[in-house]
């Protein structure tokens, strides 16, 4: 592989320059993806491995980033255990058979990714082949909490009230659901690793709504099981709104913590350990504003990360739809130039 900067940073080896990639780098802000989306639904694209791999590779080429990410959605594996959902534009996932009871959990199947999701795995192989000798490919999964939240809320939710109600009033149902999802995520990630991804990222996007003690009791044991089952590739743990929980995330065994803009990036090394890699953490709104405001904050993050091994430059959450791709290309250039000249 020519470009090993991303994997070097994950392993806290001194990379040639700090690597950059963006969550949701393949999305509607890219004109080529928007044209495709006007004709096809995201799930149809995911089920077409040639197309899905082109989408992932096009984003890498359009931006000049140091890693690709497989083109899928966190909801995709849930079809393999019997969850019925749609991804609605500007809304997100909507589930038509939500989880309300222990019977609903028991009705879910267990995931055999090879059998139920061959298109995802073909998409992984095809993307790896198309990126061959250039940049590493990141595999991913939603984390059990965030997947459970979509399955319980059924649609968009501000405070995840139904999910938290289940945790506090029916911990037995919650545990049964989390155990099923943990097994499914383990199978899904290990299948991706076997098909050639170079790293995996676990998205626990919405777990920041929990108090630290509840995170520790109801979520973290499951996340630990997942990370300890993934071997041979770096493991990245993402969560938005994660400031009060970063120490707990570190304890799950991830190699890299992906944090948002609410945490000063150097605090993560200080609060957890110098032994962790840290990914982040420009506010996506700043990236969508662009210009000098963006440049100043990019340099601020680089300055804060200076002297710590293992920084992967990224946004604190996904790229927003109104972002100019040129602004992301500028970020890549600035990060590469500034961190290369340090060596
Ligand atoms: O380059 C990439 O990162 C693309 C692969 C990817 C998608 N979704 C494709 C997608 C990844 C890594 C995701 C992760 C994902 N999906 C998360 C975790 C990251 C995060 O943002 O917290 C979550 C919570 C979801 C659920 C989801 N899917 C939402 C909230 C939405 C947005 C709805 C909208 O229309 O704004 C989606 C849809 C989705 N997933 C899009 C893409 C490119 C955009 C809409 C589309 O193409 O139909």
mmCIF file of C-alpha atoms and ligand atoms in Angstrom:
data_model
loop_
_atom_site.group_PDB
_atom_site.id
_atom_site.type_symbol
_atom_site.label_atom_id
_atom_site.label_comp_id
_atom_site.label_asym_id
_atom_site.label_seq_id
_atom_site.Cartn_x
_atom_site.Cartn_y
_atom_site.Cartn_z
ATOM 1 C CA UNK A 1 0.000 0.000 0.000
ATOM 2 C CA UNK A 2 1.483 3.364 -1.016
ATOM 3 C CA UNK A 3 -0.335 5.543 1.442
ATOM 4 C CA UNK A 4 0.097 4.159 4.940
ATOM 5 C CA UNK A 5 -0.367 7.455 6.791
ATOM 6 C CA UNK A 6 -3.821 6.541 8.119
ATOM 7 C CA UNK A 7 -2.745 3.140 9.463
ATOM 8 C CA UNK A 8 0.502 4.604 10.844
ATOM 9 C CA UNK A 9 -1.486 7.216 12.777
ATOM 10 C CA UNK A 10 -3.955 4.575 14.078
ATOM 11 C CA UNK A 11 -0.949 2.653 15.410
ATOM 12 C CA UNK A 12 0.747 5.814 16.685
ATOM 13 C CA UNK A 13 3.730 5.395 14.417
ATOM 14 C CA UNK A 14 5.093 8.644 12.991
ATOM 15 C CA UNK A 15 3.297 9.099 9.629
ATOM 16 C CA UNK A 16 4.776 11.062 6.729
ATOM 17 C CA UNK A 17 2.031 13.630 7.386
ATOM 18 C CA UNK A 18 -1.167 13.562 9.429
ATOM 19 C CA UNK A 19 -3.840 11.631 7.526
ATOM 20 C CA UNK A 20 -7.264 13.070 6.689
ATOM 21 C CA UNK A 21 -10.611 11.492 5.825
ATOM 22 C CA UNK A 22 -14.197 12.595 6.419
ATOM 23 C CA UNK A 23 -17.202 10.763 7.812
ATOM 24 C CA UNK A 24 -19.858 10.746 5.070
ATOM 25 C CA UNK A 25 -17.262 11.720 2.505
ATOM 26 C CA UNK A 26 -19.408 9.937 -0.085
ATOM 27 C CA UNK A 27 -22.648 11.882 0.132
ATOM 28 C CA UNK A 28 -25.004 14.335 -1.469
ATOM 29 C CA UNK A 29 -22.638 17.316 -1.206
ATOM 30 C CA UNK A 30 -20.677 15.663 -4.069
ATOM 31 C CA UNK A 31 -22.319 16.496 -7.432
ATOM 32 C CA UNK A 32 -21.557 13.019 -8.828
ATOM 33 C CA UNK A 33 -23.327 11.306 -5.905
ATOM 34 C CA UNK A 34 -26.253 13.718 -6.072
ATOM 35 C CA UNK A 35 -26.815 12.874 -9.759
ATOM 36 C CA UNK A 36 -26.790 9.161 -8.923
ATOM 37 C CA UNK A 37 -29.114 9.639 -5.948
ATOM 38 C CA UNK A 38 -31.666 11.423 -8.110
ATOM 39 C CA UNK A 39 -32.187 8.084 -9.864
ATOM 40 C CA UNK A 40 -31.574 5.506 -7.134
ATOM 41 C CA UNK A 41 -32.270 4.975 -3.471
ATOM 42 C CA UNK A 42 -29.246 4.607 -1.142
ATOM 43 C CA UNK A 43 -30.128 0.984 -0.329
ATOM 44 C CA UNK A 44 -30.334 0.141 -4.069
ATOM 45 C CA UNK A 45 -26.820 1.567 -4.443
ATOM 46 C CA UNK A 46 -25.526 -0.490 -1.490
ATOM 47 C CA UNK A 47 -27.029 -3.641 -3.036
ATOM 48 C CA UNK A 48 -25.086 -3.045 -6.265
ATOM 49 C CA UNK A 49 -21.437 -3.765 -5.310
ATOM 50 C CA UNK A 50 -19.969 -2.279 -8.507
ATOM 51 C CA UNK A 51 -21.836 0.956 -8.011
ATOM 52 C CA UNK A 52 -21.252 1.110 -4.249
ATOM 53 C CA UNK A 53 -17.513 0.623 -4.748
ATOM 54 C CA UNK A 54 -17.439 3.327 -7.433
ATOM 55 C CA UNK A 55 -19.173 5.737 -5.039
ATOM 56 C CA UNK A 56 -16.630 5.042 -2.275
ATOM 57 C CA UNK A 57 -13.648 5.352 -4.644
ATOM 58 C CA UNK A 58 -14.988 8.491 -6.386
ATOM 59 C CA UNK A 59 -15.096 10.278 -3.020
ATOM 60 C CA UNK A 60 -11.475 9.328 -2.281
ATOM 61 C CA UNK A 61 -10.367 10.578 -5.691
ATOM 62 C CA UNK A 62 -12.428 13.763 -5.539
ATOM 63 C CA UNK A 63 -10.938 14.825 -2.203
ATOM 64 C CA UNK A 64 -7.451 13.310 -2.104
ATOM 65 C CA UNK A 65 -8.091 11.812 1.348
ATOM 66 C CA UNK A 66 -5.871 9.186 2.999
ATOM 67 C CA UNK A 67 -8.570 6.551 3.632
ATOM 68 C CA UNK A 68 -11.775 5.333 2.020
ATOM 69 C CA UNK A 69 -14.854 4.040 3.819
ATOM 70 C CA UNK A 70 -17.121 1.331 2.471
ATOM 71 C CA UNK A 71 -20.341 2.669 1.030
ATOM 72 C CA UNK A 72 -23.185 1.378 3.185
ATOM 73 C CA UNK A 73 -25.338 2.685 6.035
ATOM 74 C CA UNK A 74 -25.440 1.678 9.680
ATOM 75 C CA UNK A 75 -28.933 0.226 9.091
ATOM 76 C CA UNK A 76 -27.872 -2.174 6.324
ATOM 77 C CA UNK A 77 -27.007 -5.262 8.447
ATOM 78 C CA UNK A 78 -30.301 -5.011 10.329
ATOM 79 C CA UNK A 79 -32.181 -6.308 7.305
ATOM 80 C CA UNK A 80 -30.274 -9.567 7.916
ATOM 81 C CA UNK A 81 -31.955 -10.024 11.323
ATOM 82 C CA UNK A 82 -35.456 -9.086 10.200
ATOM 83 C CA UNK A 83 -35.696 -5.328 10.796
ATOM 84 C CA UNK A 84 -37.892 -3.584 8.223
ATOM 85 C CA UNK A 85 -36.793 -0.045 7.474
ATOM 86 C CA UNK A 86 -36.552 2.719 4.900
ATOM 87 C CA UNK A 87 -34.031 5.543 4.747
ATOM 88 C CA UNK A 88 -36.021 8.682 4.076
ATOM 89 C CA UNK A 89 -34.362 11.685 2.545
ATOM 90 C CA UNK A 90 -33.652 14.474 5.058
ATOM 91 C CA UNK A 91 -35.171 12.332 7.821
ATOM 92 C CA UNK A 92 -32.967 9.245 8.195
ATOM 93 C CA UNK A 93 -33.879 5.649 9.038
ATOM 94 C CA UNK A 94 -37.537 4.837 9.746
ATOM 95 C CA UNK A 95 -38.345 1.356 11.115
ATOM 96 C CA UNK A 96 -41.788 -0.186 10.525
ATOM 97 C CA UNK A 97 -41.489 -3.088 13.009
ATOM 98 C CA UNK A 98 -40.110 -1.383 16.136
ATOM 99 C CA UNK A 99 -39.013 -3.188 19.293
ATOM 100 C CA UNK A 100 -41.545 -2.868 22.111
ATOM 101 C CA UNK A 101 -41.314 -6.154 24.034
ATOM 102 C CA UNK A 102 -39.233 -9.238 24.782
ATOM 103 C CA UNK A 103 -41.258 -11.106 22.119
ATOM 104 C CA UNK A 104 -40.162 -8.541 19.532
ATOM 105 C CA UNK A 105 -36.510 -9.161 20.467
ATOM 106 C CA UNK A 106 -36.968 -12.924 20.384
ATOM 107 C CA UNK A 107 -38.469 -12.676 16.901
ATOM 108 C CA UNK A 108 -35.193 -11.236 15.550
ATOM 109 C CA UNK A 109 -32.879 -13.648 13.769
ATOM 110 C CA UNK A 110 -29.142 -13.927 14.246
ATOM 111 C CA UNK A 111 -26.856 -12.501 11.585
ATOM 112 C CA UNK A 112 -24.877 -14.583 9.138
ATOM 113 C CA UNK A 113 -23.288 -11.803 7.073
ATOM 114 C CA UNK A 114 -22.001 -14.080 4.315
ATOM 115 C CA UNK A 115 -25.404 -15.501 3.721
ATOM 116 C CA UNK A 116 -27.585 -12.435 4.348
ATOM 117 C CA UNK A 117 -25.347 -9.599 3.132
ATOM 118 C CA UNK A 118 -23.245 -10.957 0.238
ATOM 119 C CA UNK A 119 -23.573 -7.613 -1.580
ATOM 120 C CA UNK A 120 -21.854 -5.732 1.265
ATOM 121 C CA UNK A 121 -18.960 -8.177 1.244
ATOM 122 C CA UNK A 122 -18.707 -8.091 -2.566
ATOM 123 C CA UNK A 123 -18.715 -4.298 -2.253
ATOM 124 C CA UNK A 124 -15.805 -4.505 0.216
ATOM 125 C CA UNK A 125 -13.772 -6.748 -2.117
ATOM 126 C CA UNK A 126 -14.518 -4.571 -5.105
ATOM 127 C CA UNK A 127 -13.636 -1.335 -3.267
ATOM 128 C CA UNK A 128 -10.371 -2.826 -1.982
ATOM 129 C CA UNK A 129 -9.500 -3.883 -5.549
ATOM 130 C CA UNK A 130 -10.288 -0.437 -6.975
ATOM 131 C CA UNK A 131 -8.258 1.317 -4.251
ATOM 132 C CA UNK A 132 -5.439 -1.206 -4.643
ATOM 133 C CA UNK A 133 -1.972 0.139 -3.891
ATOM 134 C CA UNK A 134 -3.205 3.543 -2.951
ATOM 135 C CA UNK A 135 -5.270 4.051 0.201
ATOM 136 C CA UNK A 136 -6.633 1.788 2.951
ATOM 137 C CA UNK A 137 -10.350 1.024 3.263
ATOM 138 C CA UNK A 138 -12.252 1.481 6.534
ATOM 139 C CA UNK A 139 -15.079 -0.930 7.301
ATOM 140 C CA UNK A 140 -17.787 0.095 9.748
ATOM 141 C CA UNK A 141 -20.829 -0.826 11.742
ATOM 142 C CA UNK A 142 -23.324 0.997 13.871
ATOM 143 C CA UNK A 143 -22.775 0.216 17.556
ATOM 144 C CA UNK A 144 -25.477 -1.765 19.387
ATOM 145 C CA UNK A 145 -26.786 1.244 21.350
ATOM 146 C CA UNK A 146 -27.264 3.423 18.257
ATOM 147 C CA UNK A 147 -28.822 0.562 16.275
ATOM 148 C CA UNK A 148 -31.116 -0.275 19.212
ATOM 149 C CA UNK A 149 -32.125 3.384 19.418
ATOM 150 C CA UNK A 150 -33.282 3.364 15.764
ATOM 151 C CA UNK A 151 -35.115 0.069 16.326
ATOM 152 C CA UNK A 152 -36.920 1.355 19.422
ATOM 153 C CA UNK A 153 -37.651 4.958 18.436
ATOM 154 C CA UNK A 154 -38.809 3.833 14.961
ATOM 155 C CA UNK A 155 -38.123 7.305 13.540
ATOM 156 C CA UNK A 156 -36.273 10.530 14.322
ATOM 157 C CA UNK A 157 -36.142 11.409 17.992
ATOM 158 C CA UNK A 158 -34.712 14.324 19.885
ATOM 159 C CA UNK A 159 -34.002 12.848 23.314
ATOM 160 C CA UNK A 160 -34.289 9.090 22.679
ATOM 161 C CA UNK A 161 -37.042 8.938 25.268
ATOM 162 C CA UNK A 162 -38.403 5.529 24.273
ATOM 163 C CA UNK A 163 -34.904 4.025 24.284
ATOM 164 C CA UNK A 164 -34.070 5.385 27.717
ATOM 165 C CA UNK A 165 -37.484 4.335 29.013
ATOM 166 C CA UNK A 166 -36.712 0.762 27.972
ATOM 167 C CA UNK A 167 -33.294 0.861 29.649
ATOM 168 C CA UNK A 168 -34.708 2.081 32.961
ATOM 169 C CA UNK A 169 -38.024 0.199 33.039
ATOM 170 C CA UNK A 170 -37.218 -3.067 31.202
ATOM 171 C CA UNK A 171 -33.502 -3.749 31.600
ATOM 172 C CA UNK A 172 -34.177 -7.408 30.741
ATOM 173 C CA UNK A 173 -35.534 -6.503 27.297
ATOM 174 C CA UNK A 174 -32.672 -4.037 26.816
ATOM 175 C CA UNK A 175 -30.041 -6.663 27.649
ATOM 176 C CA UNK A 176 -31.637 -9.215 25.339
ATOM 177 C CA UNK A 177 -31.662 -6.701 22.491
ATOM 178 C CA UNK A 178 -28.085 -5.526 23.117
ATOM 179 C CA UNK A 179 -26.815 -9.114 23.229
ATOM 180 C CA UNK A 180 -28.441 -9.931 19.880
ATOM 181 C CA UNK A 181 -27.054 -6.778 18.294
ATOM 182 C CA UNK A 182 -23.588 -7.368 19.757
ATOM 183 C CA UNK A 183 -23.459 -10.825 18.167
ATOM 184 C CA UNK A 184 -24.640 -9.366 14.856
ATOM 185 C CA UNK A 185 -22.033 -6.555 14.888
ATOM 186 C CA UNK A 186 -19.240 -9.026 15.740
ATOM 187 C CA UNK A 187 -20.166 -11.213 12.787
ATOM 188 C CA UNK A 188 -20.538 -8.223 10.446
ATOM 189 C CA UNK A 189 -17.189 -6.637 11.325
ATOM 190 C CA UNK A 190 -15.243 -9.885 11.239
ATOM 191 C CA UNK A 191 -16.693 -10.664 7.794
ATOM 192 C CA UNK A 192 -15.558 -7.217 6.583
ATOM 193 C CA UNK A 193 -12.059 -7.802 7.970
ATOM 194 C CA UNK A 194 -11.869 -11.170 6.224
ATOM 195 C CA UNK A 195 -12.850 -9.485 2.949
ATOM 196 C CA UNK A 196 -10.002 -6.988 3.206
ATOM 197 C CA UNK A 197 -10.836 -3.814 5.158
ATOM 198 C CA UNK A 198 -7.738 -2.304 6.826
ATOM 199 C CA UNK A 199 -9.487 -0.784 9.872
ATOM 200 C CA UNK A 200 -12.966 -0.695 11.387
ATOM 201 C CA UNK A 201 -14.984 2.141 12.866
ATOM 202 C CA UNK A 202 -17.854 1.598 15.279
ATOM 203 C CA UNK A 203 -20.394 4.441 15.120
ATOM 204 C CA UNK A 204 -22.129 5.007 18.460
ATOM 205 C CA UNK A 205 -23.559 8.272 17.207
ATOM 206 C CA UNK A 206 -26.280 8.834 19.792
ATOM 207 C CA UNK A 207 -24.898 7.297 23.009
ATOM 208 C CA UNK A 208 -23.859 10.754 24.241
ATOM 209 C CA UNK A 209 -27.409 11.101 25.606
ATOM 210 C CA UNK A 210 -26.577 8.721 28.498
ATOM 211 C CA UNK A 211 -25.091 9.529 31.896
ATOM 212 C CA UNK A 212 -21.603 8.053 32.298
ATOM 213 C CA UNK A 213 -22.730 5.524 34.915
ATOM 214 C CA UNK A 214 -25.544 4.272 32.663
ATOM 215 C CA UNK A 215 -23.159 4.071 29.714
ATOM 216 C CA UNK A 216 -20.862 1.947 31.835
ATOM 217 C CA UNK A 217 -23.609 -0.364 32.995
ATOM 218 C CA UNK A 218 -25.840 -0.728 29.919
ATOM 219 C CA UNK A 219 -23.565 -0.175 26.921
ATOM 220 C CA UNK A 220 -19.856 -0.472 27.560
ATOM 221 C CA UNK A 221 -19.727 -4.251 28.316
ATOM 222 C CA UNK A 222 -21.175 -4.898 24.849
ATOM 223 C CA UNK A 223 -18.772 -2.511 23.114
ATOM 224 C CA UNK A 224 -15.845 -4.202 24.881
ATOM 225 C CA UNK A 225 -16.966 -7.594 23.552
ATOM 226 C CA UNK A 226 -17.074 -6.217 20.019
ATOM 227 C CA UNK A 227 -13.632 -4.620 20.147
ATOM 228 C CA UNK A 228 -12.039 -7.677 21.718
ATOM 229 C CA UNK A 229 -13.476 -9.838 18.918
ATOM 230 C CA UNK A 230 -11.874 -7.742 16.147
ATOM 231 C CA UNK A 231 -8.277 -8.683 15.606
ATOM 232 C CA UNK A 232 -5.528 -7.647 13.254
ATOM 233 C CA UNK A 233 -6.819 -4.207 12.249
ATOM 234 C CA UNK A 234 -7.094 -0.875 14.119
ATOM 235 C CA UNK A 235 -10.431 -0.198 15.807
ATOM 236 C CA UNK A 236 -11.888 3.322 15.890
ATOM 237 C CA UNK A 237 -14.705 4.312 18.217
ATOM 238 C CA UNK A 238 -16.892 7.246 17.166
ATOM 239 C CA UNK A 239 -19.429 9.075 19.235
ATOM 240 C CA UNK A 240 -20.905 12.549 18.885
ATOM 241 C CA UNK A 241 -21.437 14.640 22.005
ATOM 242 C CA UNK A 242 -18.871 12.501 23.758
ATOM 243 C CA UNK A 243 -17.059 14.981 26.019
ATOM 244 C CA UNK A 244 -18.191 13.569 29.393
ATOM 245 C CA UNK A 245 -17.641 9.977 28.255
ATOM 246 C CA UNK A 246 -14.181 9.956 26.629
ATOM 247 C CA UNK A 247 -12.457 8.075 29.467
ATOM 248 C CA UNK A 248 -15.164 5.420 29.304
ATOM 249 C CA UNK A 249 -14.764 5.123 25.524
ATOM 250 C CA UNK A 250 -11.064 4.638 25.970
ATOM 251 C CA UNK A 251 -11.725 1.789 28.418
ATOM 252 C CA UNK A 252 -13.640 -0.131 25.716
ATOM 253 C CA UNK A 253 -10.344 -1.100 24.071
ATOM 254 C CA UNK A 254 -10.502 1.011 20.889
ATOM 255 C CA UNK A 255 -7.195 1.992 19.287
ATOM 256 C CA UNK A 256 -8.501 5.419 18.216
ATOM 257 C CA UNK A 257 -11.172 7.671 19.696
ATOM 258 C CA UNK A 258 -13.151 9.822 17.252
ATOM 259 C CA UNK A 259 -14.466 12.879 19.051
ATOM 260 C CA UNK A 260 -16.439 15.946 18.072
ATOM 261 C CA UNK A 261 -15.659 19.645 18.403
ATOM 262 C CA UNK A 262 -17.055 19.901 21.939
ATOM 263 C CA UNK A 263 -13.849 18.320 23.321
ATOM 264 C CA UNK A 264 -10.564 20.236 22.974
ATOM 265 C CA UNK A 265 -8.587 17.594 21.109
ATOM 266 C CA UNK A 266 -5.487 17.620 23.347
ATOM 267 C CA UNK A 267 -7.749 16.881 26.348
ATOM 268 C CA UNK A 268 -8.409 13.414 24.967
ATOM 269 C CA UNK A 269 -4.748 12.406 25.257
ATOM 270 C CA UNK A 270 -4.511 14.122 28.634
ATOM 271 C CA UNK A 271 -7.669 12.539 30.056
ATOM 272 C CA UNK A 272 -7.221 9.060 28.559
ATOM 273 C CA UNK A 273 -3.643 8.250 27.660
ATOM 274 C CA UNK A 274 -0.895 9.161 25.222
ATOM 275 C CA UNK A 275 -1.275 5.553 24.112
ATOM 276 C CA UNK A 276 -4.437 6.266 22.131
ATOM 277 C CA UNK A 277 -4.865 7.652 18.622
ATOM 278 C CA UNK A 278 -7.379 10.510 18.325
ATOM 279 C CA UNK A 279 -9.555 11.314 15.329
ATOM 280 C CA UNK A 280 -11.255 14.658 14.777
ATOM 281 C CA UNK A 281 -12.534 17.172 15.338
ATOM 282 C CA UNK A 282 -13.522 20.123 13.149
ATOM 283 C CA UNK A 283 -17.145 21.192 13.442
ATOM 284 C CA UNK A 284 -18.837 20.220 10.117
ATOM 285 C CA UNK A 285 -20.557 23.619 10.105
ATOM 286 C CA UNK A 286 -17.122 25.265 10.008
ATOM 287 C CA UNK A 287 -16.244 23.085 7.000
ATOM 288 C CA UNK A 288 -19.450 24.202 5.297
ATOM 289 C CA UNK A 289 -18.598 27.880 5.984
ATOM 290 C CA UNK A 290 -15.113 27.441 4.468
ATOM 291 C CA UNK A 291 -12.651 30.275 3.867
ATOM 292 C CA UNK A 292 -10.578 31.922 6.547
ATOM 293 C CA UNK A 293 -12.872 30.878 9.411
ATOM 294 C CA UNK A 294 -12.227 27.275 8.438
ATOM 295 C CA UNK A 295 -8.501 27.684 7.852
ATOM 296 C CA UNK A 296 -7.999 29.249 11.296
ATOM 297 C CA UNK A 297 -9.774 26.408 13.059
ATOM 298 C CA UNK A 298 -7.994 23.713 11.060
ATOM 299 C CA UNK A 299 -4.677 25.229 12.115
ATOM 300 C CA UNK A 300 -5.890 25.463 15.716
ATOM 301 C CA UNK A 301 -6.601 21.726 15.761
ATOM 302 C CA UNK A 302 -3.199 20.928 14.237
ATOM 303 C CA UNK A 303 -1.522 23.126 16.823
ATOM 304 C CA UNK A 304 -3.388 21.397 19.683
ATOM 305 C CA UNK A 305 -2.463 17.961 18.321
ATOM 306 C CA UNK A 306 1.203 18.866 17.859
ATOM 307 C CA UNK A 307 3.513 16.693 19.922
ATOM 308 C CA UNK A 308 0.976 13.887 20.343
ATOM 309 C CA UNK A 309 1.486 10.756 18.252
ATOM 310 C CA UNK A 310 -1.558 9.416 16.442
ATOM 311 C CA UNK A 311 -3.720 12.246 15.141
ATOM 312 C CA UNK A 312 -6.151 11.501 12.312
ATOM 313 C CA UNK A 313 -7.664 14.742 11.029
ATOM 314 C CA UNK A 314 -11.415 14.527 10.481
ATOM 315 C CA UNK A 315 -14.663 16.310 11.177
ATOM 316 C CA UNK A 316 -16.426 15.810 14.496
ATOM 317 C CA UNK A 317 -19.436 14.387 12.623
ATOM 318 C CA UNK A 318 -20.535 13.761 9.034
ATOM 319 C CA UNK A 319 -20.050 16.206 6.129
ATOM 320 C CA UNK A 320 -23.088 18.488 5.776
ATOM 321 C CA UNK A 321 -25.002 18.588 2.521
ATOM 322 C CA UNK A 322 -24.279 22.247 1.779
ATOM 323 C CA UNK A 323 -20.491 21.793 2.009
ATOM 324 C CA UNK A 324 -18.419 22.835 -0.993
ATOM 325 C CA UNK A 325 -16.135 19.892 -1.928
ATOM 326 C CA UNK A 326 -13.427 22.481 -2.612
ATOM 327 C CA UNK A 327 -13.352 23.341 1.114
ATOM 328 C CA UNK A 328 -12.662 19.699 1.974
ATOM 329 C CA UNK A 329 -9.883 19.559 -0.629
ATOM 330 C CA UNK A 330 -8.390 22.645 1.007
ATOM 331 C CA UNK A 331 -8.473 20.973 4.418
ATOM 332 C CA UNK A 332 -6.624 17.962 3.005
ATOM 333 C CA UNK A 333 -3.967 20.202 1.476
ATOM 334 C CA UNK A 334 -3.472 22.339 4.572
ATOM 335 C CA UNK A 335 -3.225 19.348 6.927
ATOM 336 C CA UNK A 336 -0.779 17.545 4.648
ATOM 337 C CA UNK A 337 1.415 20.612 4.084
ATOM 338 C CA UNK A 338 1.554 21.774 7.705
ATOM 339 C CA UNK A 339 2.221 18.363 9.236
ATOM 340 C CA UNK A 340 4.692 17.241 6.556
ATOM 341 C CA UNK A 341 6.872 20.277 7.209
ATOM 342 C CA UNK A 342 7.129 19.310 10.879
ATOM 343 C CA UNK A 343 9.065 16.163 10.056
HETATM 344 O O1 LIG B 1 -18.790 8.108 2.971
HETATM 345 C C1 LIG B 1 -19.557 7.687 3.854
HETATM 346 O O2 LIG B 1 -19.341 7.867 5.065
HETATM 347 C C2 LIG B 1 -20.762 6.953 3.373
HETATM 348 C C3 LIG B 1 -21.189 5.765 4.115
HETATM 349 C C4 LIG B 1 -22.167 6.055 5.258
HETATM 350 C C5 LIG B 1 -23.553 6.380 5.123
HETATM 351 N N1 LIG B 1 -24.109 6.406 6.354
HETATM 352 C C6 LIG B 1 -24.290 6.597 3.849
HETATM 353 C C7 LIG B 1 -25.456 7.493 3.891
HETATM 354 C C8 LIG B 1 -21.896 5.973 6.620
HETATM 355 C C9 LIG B 1 -20.560 5.720 7.311
HETATM 356 C C10 LIG B 1 -23.148 6.187 7.296
HETATM 357 C C11 LIG B 1 -23.263 6.112 8.751
HETATM 358 C C12 LIG B 1 -24.527 6.491 9.397
HETATM 359 N N2 LIG B 1 -25.826 6.405 8.938
HETATM 360 C C13 LIG B 1 -24.581 6.944 10.737
HETATM 361 C C14 LIG B 1 -23.372 7.093 11.641
HETATM 362 C C15 LIG B 1 -22.656 8.374 11.381
HETATM 363 C C16 LIG B 1 -23.403 9.581 11.872
HETATM 364 O O3 LIG B 1 -23.700 10.429 11.039
HETATM 365 O O4 LIG B 1 -23.650 9.665 13.091
HETATM 366 C C17 LIG B 1 -25.925 7.190 11.058
HETATM 367 C C18 LIG B 1 -26.468 7.727 12.380
HETATM 368 C C19 LIG B 1 -26.715 6.834 9.916
HETATM 369 C C20 LIG B 1 -28.198 6.872 9.776
HETATM 370 C C21 LIG B 1 -28.569 7.775 8.646
HETATM 371 N N3 LIG B 1 -28.508 7.417 7.317
HETATM 372 C C22 LIG B 1 -28.933 9.160 8.705
HETATM 373 C C23 LIG B 1 -29.129 9.957 9.973
HETATM 374 C C24 LIG B 1 -29.075 9.603 7.382
HETATM 375 C C25 LIG B 1 -29.352 11.040 6.913
HETATM 376 C C26 LIG B 1 -30.675 11.257 6.301
HETATM 377 C C27 LIG B 1 -30.622 12.433 5.336
HETATM 378 O O5 LIG B 1 -31.177 12.298 4.243
HETATM 379 O O6 LIG B 1 -30.008 13.469 5.657
HETATM 380 C C28 LIG B 1 -28.812 8.499 6.535
HETATM 381 C C29 LIG B 1 -28.802 8.510 5.051
HETATM 382 C C30 LIG B 1 -27.471 8.345 4.404
HETATM 383 N N4 LIG B 1 -26.561 7.365 4.707
HETATM 384 C C31 LIG B 1 -26.933 9.168 3.368
HETATM 385 C C32 LIG B 1 -25.685 8.619 3.022
HETATM 386 C C33 LIG B 1 -24.757 9.071 1.922
HETATM 387 C C34 LIG B 1 -27.590 10.423 2.741
HETATM 388 C C35 LIG B 1 -28.846 10.173 2.056
HETATM 389 C C36 LIG B 1 -28.853 9.292 0.884
HETATM 390 O O7 LIG B 1 -27.876 9.180 0.121
HETATM 391 O O8 LIG B 1 -29.938 8.702 0.665
#
